[in-house]
Tab-separated table of C-alpha atoms and ligand atoms in Angstrom:
chain	number	residue	atom	x	y	z
L	354	MET	CA	8.713	-27.839	-20.009
L	355	LYS	CA	11.591	-27.188	-17.723
L	356	TYR	CA	11.937	-24.017	-15.564
L	357	LEU	CA	14.952	-22.028	-14.806
L	358	SER	CA	15.682	-19.258	-12.194
L	359	THR	CA	15.706	-15.569	-13.076
L	360	ARG	CA	19.109	-15.585	-11.258
L	361	GLY	CA	20.453	-18.264	-13.485
L	362	GLN	CA	22.183	-20.222	-10.265
L	363	SER	CA	19.427	-22.858	-9.820
L	364	PRO	CA	19.026	-26.269	-11.223
L	365	GLN	CA	15.991	-26.682	-13.803
L	366	LEU	CA	12.854	-27.743	-12.475
L	367	GLY	CA	9.742	-29.465	-13.482
L	368	PHE	CA	6.169	-27.974	-13.464
L	369	SER	CA	5.083	-30.240	-10.412
L	370	ASP	CA	8.269	-29.329	-8.238
L	371	ILE	CA	7.945	-25.624	-8.532
L	372	LEU	CA	4.454	-25.940	-7.966
L	373	LEU	CA	5.022	-26.567	-4.387
L	374	GLY	CA	7.679	-24.264	-3.703
L	375	GLY	CA	8.394	-20.573	-3.380
L	376	LEU	CA	11.742	-18.928	-4.614
L	377	MET	CA	14.137	-20.839	-6.581
L	378	VAL	CA	17.292	-21.889	-4.358
L	379	ASP	CA	19.495	-18.737	-5.530
L	380	GLY	CA	16.784	-16.450	-4.592
L	381	GLY	CA	15.259	-16.026	-8.246
L	382	LEU	CA	11.868	-16.438	-9.599
L	383	SER	CA	10.679	-19.378	-11.785
L	384	LEU	CA	10.083	-19.076	-15.697
L	385	PRO	CA	9.783	-21.297	-18.594
L	386	VAL	CA	12.997	-21.890	-20.350
L	387	ALA	CA	11.288	-20.568	-23.199
L	388	TYR	CA	7.501	-19.389	-24.035
L	389	PRO	CA	5.438	-21.742	-25.880
L	390	ARG	CA	4.032	-19.875	-29.202
L	391	ILE	CA	0.649	-20.066	-29.747
L	392	GLY	CA	-0.066	-20.105	-33.867
L	393	ASP	CA	-2.699	-18.394	-35.497
L	394	ALA	CA	-4.328	-22.249	-36.198
L	395	GLU	CA	-4.764	-22.801	-32.444
L	396	LEU	CA	-6.062	-19.228	-31.926
L	397	THR	CA	-8.935	-20.220	-34.265
L	398	ALA	CA	-9.124	-23.558	-32.756
L	399	MET	CA	-9.673	-21.583	-29.518
L	400	ARG	CA	-12.730	-19.830	-30.725
L	401	ALA	CA	-14.704	-22.779	-29.986
L	402	MET	CA	-13.488	-23.970	-26.563
L	403	SER	CA	-15.099	-23.512	-23.397
L	404	TYR	CA	-13.079	-21.789	-20.525
L	405	ALA	CA	-12.064	-25.261	-18.990
L	406	GLU	CA	-10.942	-26.632	-22.573
L	407	LEU	CA	-9.201	-23.419	-23.063
L	408	ALA	CA	-7.557	-23.776	-19.607
L	409	PHE	CA	-6.230	-27.309	-20.611
L	410	ALA	CA	-4.720	-25.993	-23.993
L	411	ILE	CA	-2.812	-23.676	-22.352
L	412	LEU	CA	-1.716	-25.335	-19.041
L	413	SER	CA	-0.757	-28.354	-20.879
L	414	LYS	CA	2.376	-26.650	-22.608
L	415	PHE	CA	3.057	-25.390	-19.076
L	416	ALA	CA	2.581	-28.746	-16.837
L	417	THR	CA	4.226	-31.190	-18.960
L	418	ASP	CA	4.753	-33.492	-16.368
L	419	ILE	CA	1.194	-34.102	-15.707
L	420	PRO	CA	-0.641	-36.660	-17.862
L	421	ALA	CA	-3.264	-35.093	-19.973
L	422	ASP	CA	-6.106	-36.718	-18.979
L	423	ASP	CA	-5.632	-36.108	-15.241
L	424	LEU	CA	-4.806	-32.195	-16.254
L	425	ARG	CA	-7.954	-32.188	-18.363
L	426	ALA	CA	-10.081	-33.441	-15.382
L	427	ILE	CA	-8.612	-30.712	-13.132
L	428	CYS	CA	-9.417	-28.241	-15.498
L	429	ALA	CA	-13.026	-29.410	-15.774
L	430	LYS	CA	-13.403	-29.292	-12.117
L	431	THR	CA	-11.870	-26.061	-11.752
L	432	TYR	CA	-13.710	-23.901	-14.194
L	433	THR	CA	-17.455	-25.185	-13.719
L	434	ALA	CA	-20.159	-22.454	-13.766
L	435	GLY	CA	-21.329	-23.614	-10.418
L	436	VAL	CA	-17.873	-21.914	-8.956
L	437	TYR	CA	-18.015	-18.691	-10.406
L	438	CYS	CA	-21.931	-17.700	-9.888
L	439	ASN	CA	-21.423	-15.012	-7.745
L	440	GLY	CA	-21.759	-12.083	-10.435
L	441	ARG	CA	-24.361	-9.666	-11.059
L	442	ALA	CA	-27.825	-11.059	-11.699
L	443	ASP	CA	-27.456	-10.706	-15.734
L	444	SER	CA	-23.699	-12.310	-15.665
L	445	ASP	CA	-23.514	-15.394	-17.635
L	446	ALA	CA	-21.631	-17.721	-14.887
L	447	SER	CA	-20.938	-20.594	-18.085
L	448	GLN	CA	-18.404	-17.873	-19.417
L	449	ILE	CA	-16.340	-18.108	-16.283
L	450	THR	CA	-14.913	-14.632	-16.925
L	451	PRO	CA	-17.633	-12.952	-19.107
L	452	LEU	CA	-16.604	-9.684	-20.759
L	453	ARG	CA	-19.355	-6.893	-20.003
L	454	ARG	CA	-19.708	-3.839	-22.781
L	455	LEU	CA	-19.424	-0.457	-20.836
L	456	GLU	CA	-19.508	1.861	-24.258
L	457	GLU	CA	-18.101	1.469	-27.339
L	458	GLY	CA	-14.549	-0.418	-27.139
L	459	LEU	CA	-14.667	-0.485	-23.518
L	460	TYR	CA	-15.171	-3.704	-21.739
L	461	LEU	CA	-15.031	-5.016	-18.155
L	462	GLN	CA	-13.867	-8.507	-17.920
L	463	GLU	CA	-15.455	-10.144	-14.940
L	464	LEU	CA	-12.984	-12.253	-13.161
L	465	SER	CA	-14.382	-11.806	-9.611
L	466	ASN	CA	-17.478	-14.242	-9.724
L	467	GLY	CA	-16.023	-16.908	-7.714
L	468	PRO	CA	-16.392	-17.754	-3.782
L	469	THR	CA	-14.468	-14.714	-2.296
L	470	LEU	CA	-15.400	-12.346	-4.997
L	471	ALA	CA	-11.788	-11.531	-6.230
L	472	PHE	CA	-9.951	-12.364	-8.936
L	473	LYS	CA	-7.438	-14.032	-6.890
L	474	ASP	CA	-10.108	-17.065	-7.027
L	475	MET	CA	-9.121	-17.473	-10.421
L	476	ALA	CA	-5.871	-18.969	-9.919
L	477	MET	CA	-6.153	-20.129	-6.233
L	478	GLN	CA	-9.033	-22.449	-7.015
L	479	LEU	CA	-6.920	-24.164	-9.800
L	480	LEU	CA	-4.078	-24.246	-7.208
L	481	GLY	CA	-6.351	-25.796	-4.719
L	482	ASN	CA	-6.858	-28.641	-6.940
L	483	LEU	CA	-3.423	-28.992	-8.218
L	484	PHE	CA	-1.986	-29.604	-4.648
L	485	GLU	CA	-4.443	-32.086	-3.789
L	486	TYR	CA	-3.318	-34.246	-7.064
L	487	VAL	CA	0.373	-33.624	-6.698
L	488	LEU	CA	0.680	-34.255	-2.995
L	489	ALA	CA	-1.630	-37.683	-3.352
L	490	ARG	CA	0.257	-38.786	-6.119
L	491	ARG	CA	3.761	-38.257	-4.065
L	492	GLY	CA	1.986	-39.428	-0.767
L	493	GLU	CA	3.122	-35.905	0.714
L	494	GLU	CA	1.537	-33.461	3.002
L	495	ILE	CA	1.714	-29.447	3.248
L	496	ASN	CA	1.108	-26.872	5.918
L	497	ILE	CA	0.487	-23.701	4.199
L	498	LEU	CA	1.864	-20.880	6.431
L	499	GLY	CA	0.274	-16.966	5.327
L	500	ALA	CA	-0.248	-13.601	5.983
L	501	THR	CA	-3.058	-11.575	4.718
L	502	SER	CA	-4.448	-8.354	4.667
L	503	GLY	CA	-7.593	-9.706	2.944
L	504	ASP	CA	-8.158	-10.892	-0.450
L	505	THR	CA	-5.133	-13.827	-0.566
L	506	GLY	CA	-6.243	-15.446	2.782
L	507	SER	CA	-9.753	-15.876	1.637
L	508	ALA	CA	-9.161	-17.069	-1.890
L	509	ALA	CA	-6.414	-19.456	-0.546
L	510	GLU	CA	-8.595	-20.730	2.480
L	511	TYR	CA	-11.834	-21.241	-0.006
L	512	ALA	CA	-9.552	-23.092	-2.625
L	513	MET	CA	-7.918	-25.539	-0.105
L	514	ARG	CA	-10.884	-26.402	2.544
L	515	GLY	CA	-11.438	-30.110	2.726
L	516	LYS	CA	-8.558	-30.765	0.196
L	517	ARG	CA	-6.742	-33.809	1.153
L	518	GLY	CA	-3.078	-33.491	2.424
L	519	VAL	CA	-3.562	-29.527	3.089
L	520	ARG	CA	-3.741	-27.830	5.869
L	521	VAL	CA	-3.636	-23.693	5.895
L	522	PHE	CA	-2.596	-21.654	9.234
L	523	MET	CA	-3.530	-18.273	7.865
L	524	LEU	CA	-2.432	-15.136	9.901
L	525	SER	CA	-4.297	-11.570	9.721
L	526	PRO	CA	-3.869	-8.423	11.721
L	527	ARG	CA	-7.198	-8.388	14.163
L	528	GLU	CA	-8.241	-5.116	13.699
L	529	ASN	CA	-7.334	-4.083	10.064
L	530	MET	CA	-9.708	-6.170	7.651
L	531	SER	CA	-12.985	-5.107	6.593
L	532	VAL	CA	-16.033	-6.361	8.847
L	533	PHE	CA	-17.108	-8.501	5.644
L	534	GLN	CA	-13.215	-9.959	4.840
L	535	ARG	CA	-13.455	-11.007	8.462
L	536	ALA	CA	-16.328	-12.681	8.453
L	537	GLN	CA	-15.413	-14.435	5.142
L	538	MET	CA	-12.551	-16.209	6.334
L	539	TYR	CA	-13.419	-16.485	10.043
L	540	SER	CA	-16.692	-18.347	9.433
L	541	LEU	CA	-15.372	-21.302	7.648
L	542	GLN	CA	-15.515	-24.378	9.799
L	543	ASP	CA	-13.329	-27.036	7.850
L	544	ALA	CA	-11.265	-29.125	10.015
L	545	ASN	CA	-7.838	-28.057	7.676
L	546	ILE	CA	-8.071	-24.479	7.857
L	547	PHE	CA	-6.819	-22.103	10.931
L	548	ASN	CA	-7.414	-18.439	11.199
L	549	ILE	CA	-4.924	-16.699	13.470
L	550	ALA	CA	-5.947	-13.172	14.434
L	551	VAL	CA	-2.678	-11.541	15.800
L	552	ARG	CA	-2.711	-8.275	17.963
L	553	GLY	CA	-0.531	-6.685	15.536
L	554	MET	CA	-0.459	-5.007	11.718
L	555	PHE	CA	-0.211	-6.893	8.340
L	556	ASP	CA	3.160	-6.288	8.412
L	557	ASP	CA	3.767	-8.009	12.091
L	558	ALA	CA	1.623	-11.266	10.460
L	559	GLN	CA	4.170	-10.966	7.555
L	560	ASP	CA	7.273	-10.905	9.803
L	561	ILE	CA	6.086	-14.053	11.496
L	562	VAL	CA	5.660	-15.854	8.202
L	563	LYS	CA	9.078	-14.685	7.155
L	564	ALA	CA	10.894	-15.690	10.422
L	565	VAL	CA	9.383	-19.300	10.156
L	566	SER	CA	10.097	-19.690	6.565
L	567	ASN	CA	13.673	-18.826	7.418
L	568	ASP	CA	14.110	-21.724	10.151
L	569	LEU	CA	14.800	-24.332	7.635
L	570	GLU	CA	15.102	-26.865	9.882
L	571	PHE	CA	11.670	-26.371	11.289
L	572	LYS	CA	10.346	-25.494	7.578
L	573	THR	CA	11.434	-28.970	6.541
L	574	ARG	CA	10.330	-30.995	9.270
L	575	HIS	CA	6.993	-29.702	9.471
L	576	ARG	CA	6.396	-29.375	5.681
L	577	ILE	CA	5.811	-25.479	5.646
L	578	GLY	CA	4.583	-24.247	2.218
L	579	ALA	CA	3.159	-21.088	0.353
L	580	VAL	CA	0.658	-19.661	-2.068
L	581	ASN	CA	2.058	-16.428	-2.313
L	582	SER	CA	1.606	-14.367	-5.347
L	583	ILE	CA	5.130	-15.298	-7.100
L	584	ASN	CA	3.639	-18.979	-7.086
L	585	TRP	CA	4.300	-20.277	-10.626
L	586	GLY	CA	0.822	-21.941	-10.563
L	587	ARG	CA	-0.980	-18.940	-10.026
L	588	VAL	CA	0.842	-16.810	-13.048
L	589	ALA	CA	0.062	-19.554	-15.177
L	590	ALA	CA	-3.477	-20.018	-14.291
L	591	GLN	CA	-4.191	-15.894	-14.767
L	592	VAL	CA	-2.514	-16.464	-18.535
L	593	ILE	CA	-5.930	-18.354	-19.744
L	594	TYR	CA	-8.129	-15.566	-18.943
L	595	TYR	CA	-6.065	-12.805	-21.225
L	596	PHE	CA	-6.831	-15.308	-23.907
L	597	LYS	CA	-10.480	-15.821	-22.898
L	598	GLY	CA	-10.849	-11.775	-23.107
L	599	TRP	CA	-8.987	-11.581	-26.356
L	600	LEU	CA	-11.243	-14.266	-27.745
L	601	ALA	CA	-14.545	-12.938	-26.414
L	602	ALA	CA	-13.784	-9.249	-27.845
L	603	THR	CA	-12.796	-10.222	-31.555
L	604	THR	CA	-13.642	-12.200	-34.273
L	605	THR	CA	-11.030	-12.452	-36.306
L	606	ASN	CA	-6.947	-13.104	-35.286
L	607	ASP	CA	-5.699	-9.722	-36.862
L	608	GLN	CA	-7.465	-7.890	-34.262
L	609	LYS	CA	-5.414	-6.658	-30.976
L	610	VAL	CA	-7.225	-5.645	-27.750
L	611	SER	CA	-5.666	-3.682	-24.856
L	612	PHE	CA	-5.836	-5.076	-21.150
L	613	ALA	CA	-6.097	-2.262	-18.175
L	614	VAL	CA	-4.777	-4.114	-15.110
L	615	PRO	CA	-5.245	-2.609	-11.680
L	616	SER	CA	-1.505	-3.812	-9.895
L	617	GLY	CA	-0.001	-4.650	-6.833
L	618	ASN	CA	2.550	-7.115	-6.865
L	619	PHE	CA	2.638	-7.467	-10.819
L	620	GLY	CA	1.185	-10.927	-10.574
L	621	ASN	CA	-1.966	-10.137	-12.481
L	622	ILE	CA	-0.274	-8.501	-15.330
L	623	CYS	CA	2.818	-10.378	-15.762
L	624	ALA	CA	0.464	-13.056	-16.759
L	625	GLY	CA	-1.103	-10.841	-19.656
L	626	HIS	CA	2.709	-9.849	-20.422
L	627	ILE	CA	3.377	-13.928	-20.747
L	628	ALA	CA	0.316	-14.433	-22.951
L	629	ARG	CA	1.526	-11.602	-25.120
L	630	MET	CA	5.059	-13.341	-25.304
L	631	MET	CA	3.143	-16.581	-26.260
L	632	GLY	CA	1.626	-14.667	-29.418
L	633	LEU	CA	-1.881	-13.456	-27.847
L	634	PRO	CA	-2.598	-10.072	-30.291
L	635	ILE	CA	-2.081	-7.604	-27.055
L	636	HIS	CA	-1.625	-4.182	-27.841
L	637	LYS	CA	-1.015	-2.398	-24.922
L	638	LEU	CA	-0.761	-3.864	-21.363
L	639	ILE	CA	-2.237	-0.659	-19.469
L	640	LEU	CA	-0.758	-0.926	-15.661
L	641	ALA	CA	-2.741	0.820	-12.988
L	642	THR	CA	-1.669	1.653	-9.443
L	643	ASN	CA	-3.022	3.609	-6.679
L	644	GLU	CA	-1.272	5.965	-4.309
L	645	ASN	CA	1.477	3.318	-3.829
L	646	ASP	CA	3.016	3.967	-7.455
L	647	VAL	CA	6.150	2.014	-7.391
L	648	LEU	CA	5.283	0.491	-10.629
L	649	ASP	CA	3.834	3.752	-12.454
L	650	GLU	CA	7.161	5.321	-11.829
L	651	PHE	CA	9.090	2.576	-12.954
L	652	PHE	CA	7.344	2.795	-16.571
L	653	ARG	CA	7.392	6.229	-16.828
L	654	THR	CA	10.835	6.954	-15.813
L	655	GLY	CA	12.906	3.653	-15.543
L	656	LEU	CA	13.288	4.201	-12.109
L	657	TYR	CA	12.578	1.228	-9.732
L	658	ARG	CA	12.420	2.323	-6.272
L	659	PRO	CA	10.887	-0.169	-3.754
L	660	ARG	CA	9.398	1.945	-0.658
L	661	LYS	CA	9.959	1.334	3.139
L	662	THR	CA	7.100	-0.344	4.574
L	663	ALA	CA	6.608	2.560	6.793
L	664	ASP	CA	6.067	4.585	3.762
L	665	VAL	CA	3.253	2.469	2.230
L	666	HIS	CA	-0.016	4.627	1.796
L	667	VAL	CA	-2.908	3.312	3.417
L	668	THR	CA	-5.536	3.447	0.399
L	669	SER	CA	-9.348	2.674	-0.413
L	670	SER	CA	-7.775	0.159	-2.954
L	671	PRO	CA	-5.846	-1.925	0.072
L	672	SER	CA	-5.184	-5.163	-1.982
L	673	MET	CA	-2.803	-2.464	-4.298
L	674	ASP	CA	-1.118	-1.179	-1.199
L	675	ILE	CA	2.592	-2.438	-1.638
L	676	SER	CA	6.101	-1.320	-0.870
L	677	LYS	CA	7.639	-3.465	-3.982
L	678	ALA	CA	6.115	-5.326	-6.775
L	679	SER	CA	7.180	-9.274	-6.046
L	680	ASN	CA	6.593	-10.762	-9.333
L	681	PHE	CA	8.463	-7.518	-10.998
L	682	GLU	CA	11.643	-9.691	-11.449
L	683	ARG	CA	9.887	-11.785	-14.097
L	684	PHE	CA	9.396	-9.429	-16.276
L	685	VAL	CA	12.658	-7.400	-15.591
L	686	PHE	CA	14.555	-10.707	-16.763
L	687	ASP	CA	12.583	-10.787	-20.137
L	688	LEU	CA	13.403	-6.772	-20.455
L	689	VAL	CA	17.084	-7.261	-19.949
L	690	GLY	CA	17.166	-10.181	-22.525
L	691	ARG	CA	17.408	-13.201	-20.262
L	692	ASP	CA	20.509	-12.406	-19.029
L	693	PRO	CA	20.443	-13.772	-15.311
L	694	ALA	CA	23.848	-11.995	-14.307
L	695	VAL	CA	22.396	-8.263	-15.144
L	696	VAL	CA	19.327	-9.429	-12.858
L	697	ARG	CA	21.515	-10.307	-10.310
L	698	ASP	CA	23.446	-7.161	-10.315
L	699	LEU	CA	19.950	-5.229	-10.211
L	700	TRP	CA	18.519	-7.141	-7.521
L	701	ARG	CA	21.634	-7.101	-5.245
L	702	ALA	CA	20.916	-3.353	-5.308
L	703	VAL	CA	17.072	-3.957	-4.307
L	704	ASP	CA	17.662	-6.325	-2.015
L	705	ALA	CA	20.001	-4.316	-0.113
L	706	GLY	CA	17.281	-1.628	0.227
L	707	GLY	CA	18.410	0.411	-2.943
L	708	HIS	CA	16.953	0.841	-6.214
L	709	PHE	CA	17.986	0.705	-9.717
L	710	ASP	CA	17.750	2.821	-12.676
L	711	LEU	CA	17.726	1.612	-16.260
L	712	THR	CA	17.302	4.767	-18.250
L	713	ALA	CA	21.278	5.093	-19.205
L	714	THR	CA	20.850	1.118	-20.232
L	715	PRO	CA	20.087	-0.351	-23.647
L	716	HIS	CA	17.325	-2.487	-21.990
L	717	TRP	CA	15.300	1.038	-21.290
L	718	GLY	CA	14.970	1.171	-25.375
L	719	ARG	CA	13.537	-1.993	-25.570
L	720	LEU	CA	10.894	-1.142	-23.237
L	721	ALA	CA	8.272	-0.321	-26.264
L	722	GLU	CA	8.550	-3.581	-27.614
L	723	PHE	CA	6.770	-5.137	-24.613
L	724	GLY	CA	3.465	-2.667	-24.745
L	725	PHE	CA	3.551	-1.387	-21.314
L	726	VAL	CA	1.961	1.916	-20.442
L	727	SER	CA	0.695	2.823	-17.099
L	728	GLY	CA	-0.914	5.446	-14.772
L	729	SER	CA	-1.812	6.286	-11.000
L	730	SER	CA	-5.023	6.987	-9.608
L	731	SER	CA	-6.087	8.978	-5.976
L	732	HIS	CA	-8.695	8.352	-3.463
L	733	ALA	CA	-10.663	10.990	-4.976
L	734	ASN	CA	-10.207	9.830	-8.486
L	735	ARG	CA	-11.487	6.053	-7.301
L	736	LEU	CA	-14.916	7.875	-6.177
L	737	ASP	CA	-15.137	9.942	-9.483
L	738	THR	CA	-14.442	6.811	-11.282
L	739	ILE	CA	-17.066	4.590	-9.129
L	740	ARG	CA	-20.068	7.580	-9.574
L	741	GLN	CA	-19.129	8.301	-13.297
L	742	ILE	CA	-19.775	4.576	-14.341
L	743	TYR	CA	-22.534	4.317	-11.918
L	744	ARG	CA	-24.574	7.355	-13.401
L	745	ALA	CA	-23.670	6.083	-17.123
L	746	SER	CA	-25.007	2.800	-16.698
L	747	GLY	CA	-26.125	1.576	-13.293
L	748	LEU	CA	-23.093	-0.609	-12.777
L	749	MET	CA	-21.177	-0.732	-9.446
L	750	ILE	CA	-17.531	-1.370	-9.650
L	751	ASP	CA	-15.072	-1.689	-6.905
L	752	PRO	CA	-12.224	0.588	-5.709
L	753	HIS	CA	-9.284	-1.624	-7.334
L	754	THR	CA	-11.536	-1.869	-10.655
L	755	ALA	CA	-12.062	1.851	-10.650
L	756	ASP	CA	-8.301	2.395	-10.485
L	757	GLY	CA	-7.599	0.512	-13.724
L	758	LEU	CA	-10.791	2.042	-15.418
L	759	LYS	CA	-9.363	5.665	-14.680
L	760	VAL	CA	-6.068	4.490	-16.310
L	761	ALA	CA	-7.956	2.670	-19.085
L	762	TYR	CA	-9.416	6.246	-19.875
L	763	GLU	CA	-6.252	7.644	-20.144
L	764	HIS	CA	-4.388	5.009	-22.414
L	765	ARG	CA	-7.213	4.030	-24.656
L	766	GLU	CA	-6.853	4.458	-28.499
L	767	THR	CA	-9.444	4.492	-31.059
L	768	GLY	CA	-10.392	1.240	-32.921
L	769	ILE	CA	-8.616	-1.043	-30.439
L	770	PRO	CA	-10.956	-2.806	-27.660
L	771	THR	CA	-10.123	-1.959	-24.427
L	772	ILE	CA	-10.653	-4.585	-21.579
L	773	VAL	CA	-10.511	-3.378	-18.100
L	774	LEU	CA	-9.773	-6.619	-15.444
L	775	GLU	CA	-12.535	-6.439	-12.711
L	776	THR	CA	-10.407	-7.469	-9.809
L	777	ALA	CA	-12.857	-7.367	-7.329
L	778	LEU	CA	-16.743	-7.156	-6.687
L	779	PRO	CA	-17.803	-3.968	-4.840
L	780	ALA	CA	-19.472	-5.986	-1.981
L	781	LYS	CA	-16.135	-6.547	-0.359
L	782	PHE	CA	-15.677	-2.902	-0.130
L	783	GLU	CA	-18.854	-1.282	1.009
L	784	GLU	CA	-17.578	1.316	3.037
L	785	THR	CA	-16.059	2.960	-0.102
L	786	LEU	CA	-18.913	2.477	-2.300
L	787	VAL	CA	-21.216	4.002	0.236
L	788	GLU	CA	-18.782	6.838	0.542
L	789	ALA	CA	-19.018	7.344	-3.246
L	790	LEU	CA	-22.687	6.805	-4.026
L	791	GLY	CA	-24.355	6.936	-0.852
L	792	GLU	CA	-25.511	3.515	-1.134
L	793	LYS	CA	-24.563	-0.032	0.071
L	794	PRO	CA	-23.345	-2.394	-3.237
L	795	TRP	CA	-25.727	-5.553	-3.945
L	796	ARG	CA	-24.294	-8.853	-2.829
L	797	PRO	CA	-24.433	-12.412	-4.023
L	798	ALA	CA	-27.340	-14.002	-2.351
L	799	ALA	CA	-25.244	-16.611	-0.482
L	800	MET	CA	-23.499	-13.843	1.375
L	801	GLN	CA	-26.475	-11.829	2.764
L	802	GLU	CA	-25.952	-12.966	6.328
L	803	ILE	CA	-22.079	-13.810	6.568
L	804	GLU	CA	-21.529	-11.142	9.287
L	805	SER	CA	-23.893	-13.379	11.509
L	806	LEU	CA	-22.415	-16.877	10.954
L	807	PRO	CA	-20.507	-18.341	14.070
L	808	GLN	CA	-16.474	-17.587	13.466
L	809	ARG	CA	-13.408	-19.560	14.165
L	810	VAL	CA	-10.151	-17.833	14.906
L	811	GLU	CA	-7.445	-18.008	17.313
L	812	VAL	CA	-6.410	-14.799	18.659
L	813	MET	CA	-2.700	-14.548	19.071
L	814	GLU	CA	-0.054	-12.086	20.277
L	815	VAL	CA	2.593	-11.010	17.701
L	816	SER	CA	4.965	-14.144	18.536
L	817	THR	CA	6.691	-16.306	15.918
L	818	GLU	CA	7.186	-19.199	18.859
L	819	ALA	CA	3.400	-19.076	19.794
L	820	VAL	CA	2.919	-19.323	15.780
L	821	LYS	CA	5.114	-22.360	15.563
L	822	ALA	CA	3.839	-23.902	18.760
L	823	PHE	CA	0.266	-23.699	17.271
L	824	VAL	CA	1.184	-25.329	13.941
L	825	VAL	CA	2.929	-27.968	15.655
L	826	ALA	CA	-0.089	-28.621	17.865
L	827	HIS	CA	-2.556	-28.998	14.733
L	828	THR	CA	-0.496	-31.310	12.652
L	829	HIS	CA	-0.128	-34.647	14.436
E	1343	PLP	C1	-4.258	-8.569	-5.570
E	1343	PLP	C2	-4.983	-7.753	-5.937
E	1343	PLP	C3	-4.910	-6.599	-6.684
E	1343	PLP	C4	-3.288	-6.775	-7.364
E	1343	PLP	O1	-2.886	-7.914	-8.236
E	1343	PLP	P1	-1.329	-8.231	-8.291
E	1343	PLP	O2	-1.427	-9.498	-9.141
E	1343	PLP	O3	-0.778	-8.225	-7.094
E	1343	PLP	O4	-0.658	-6.907	-9.117
E	1343	PLP	C5	-5.632	-6.217	-7.267
E	1343	PLP	N1	-7.086	-5.816	-6.985
E	1343	PLP	C6	-7.626	-6.882	-5.969
E	1343	PLP	C7	-8.890	-6.637	-5.462
E	1343	PLP	C8	-6.571	-7.485	-5.582
E	1343	PLP	O5	-7.120	-8.363	-4.566
């Protein structure tokens, strides 16, 4: 399997090459030259598979440059019940992403029972094992530099801790994370994990990462890498649980299901789109945003209008607070018939701070073929949905999952099971749960005392030079 760029001006590369990189050299995103198709017989065979076997069946179509036995071992090591054991007391960890029935035709797929209680573990844990494997084979090292407002950084750190050949330098805003999120990251004592708290906001941290990455000489000399949401390995890993959810909700291959996906950077739902393109019988992909409704606006009107950073709403589903959706270009590439010249034109406007409008083009008429519908929700909607589901079933859900459920209610159709993806556990967002329900959410046993563990973090001014100096000092 080779990978092309959505902008059509990069050489085609293999899986292991794009795994460690970010953007393609022409500024585009990587995608398979053609989506592998899964036929009826293969879907039937998948019904008997464990999650790890399913992961291998799917990833072996994407990672063709990794020997089958090695890939099978990586999948077995990654998707094991011991890693996904932080769910509710009645949750079946052996399923890795168990499906929970909420009411007739409506399900929750638990994706957040891993080490950091958010769905990002599903992909990041795989990435940790793949990185270690590929780096060892090549005799290379990597220094991952990232900025986080919470979920991504902790998922990356828990996936990369103790991995040979990998160091993580994670910048976070000193003030703006929840107490729980800070404790989760800063309590890690592994020698290859470095937390840097900057005296500024998330955007300041992000700007430093961009400045370092733009210094090509520094980037090459110090082997700086990234694990942000455009990483193809993350998208590929997320394809697996769409198959798993469909398998769990159906008994025959002619049955379709819909998925409702709390969305920010379009990484999660992009994997759903790819699963559908591979032939998985998905009826609708229901995209849910919070007040930051860039994507909802596009799917309703055809207008893609990234916001200014200063106009991003700070919401109670903070992991969906985005000004633009970094994976969206992958979907648009397919929507415009995989014509890189069209993508280049559209993103010339976006990259210059503008927008594009597809309504007057023939591409917009093809949207229905792709199954997308969308909606958005507000803080009040989120609280209502959390209360409603708690009263009906005693189940506590997190604010992001509540956004997904709210929009699922608007778009569900009778006769077609709808699966809401649970993107975080409520324990991560205690303040909002207390506001909605007047009580604190349950916590996994292993995390009862997390705030009282000793913390290890370097506090720094907002300074690219200071961060560079820190990286240099800690990589020799
Ligand atoms: C990252 C995240 C999202 C958004 O996912 P995207 O792949 O960026 O669309 C939603 N909910 C939670 C809890 C997250 O951590």
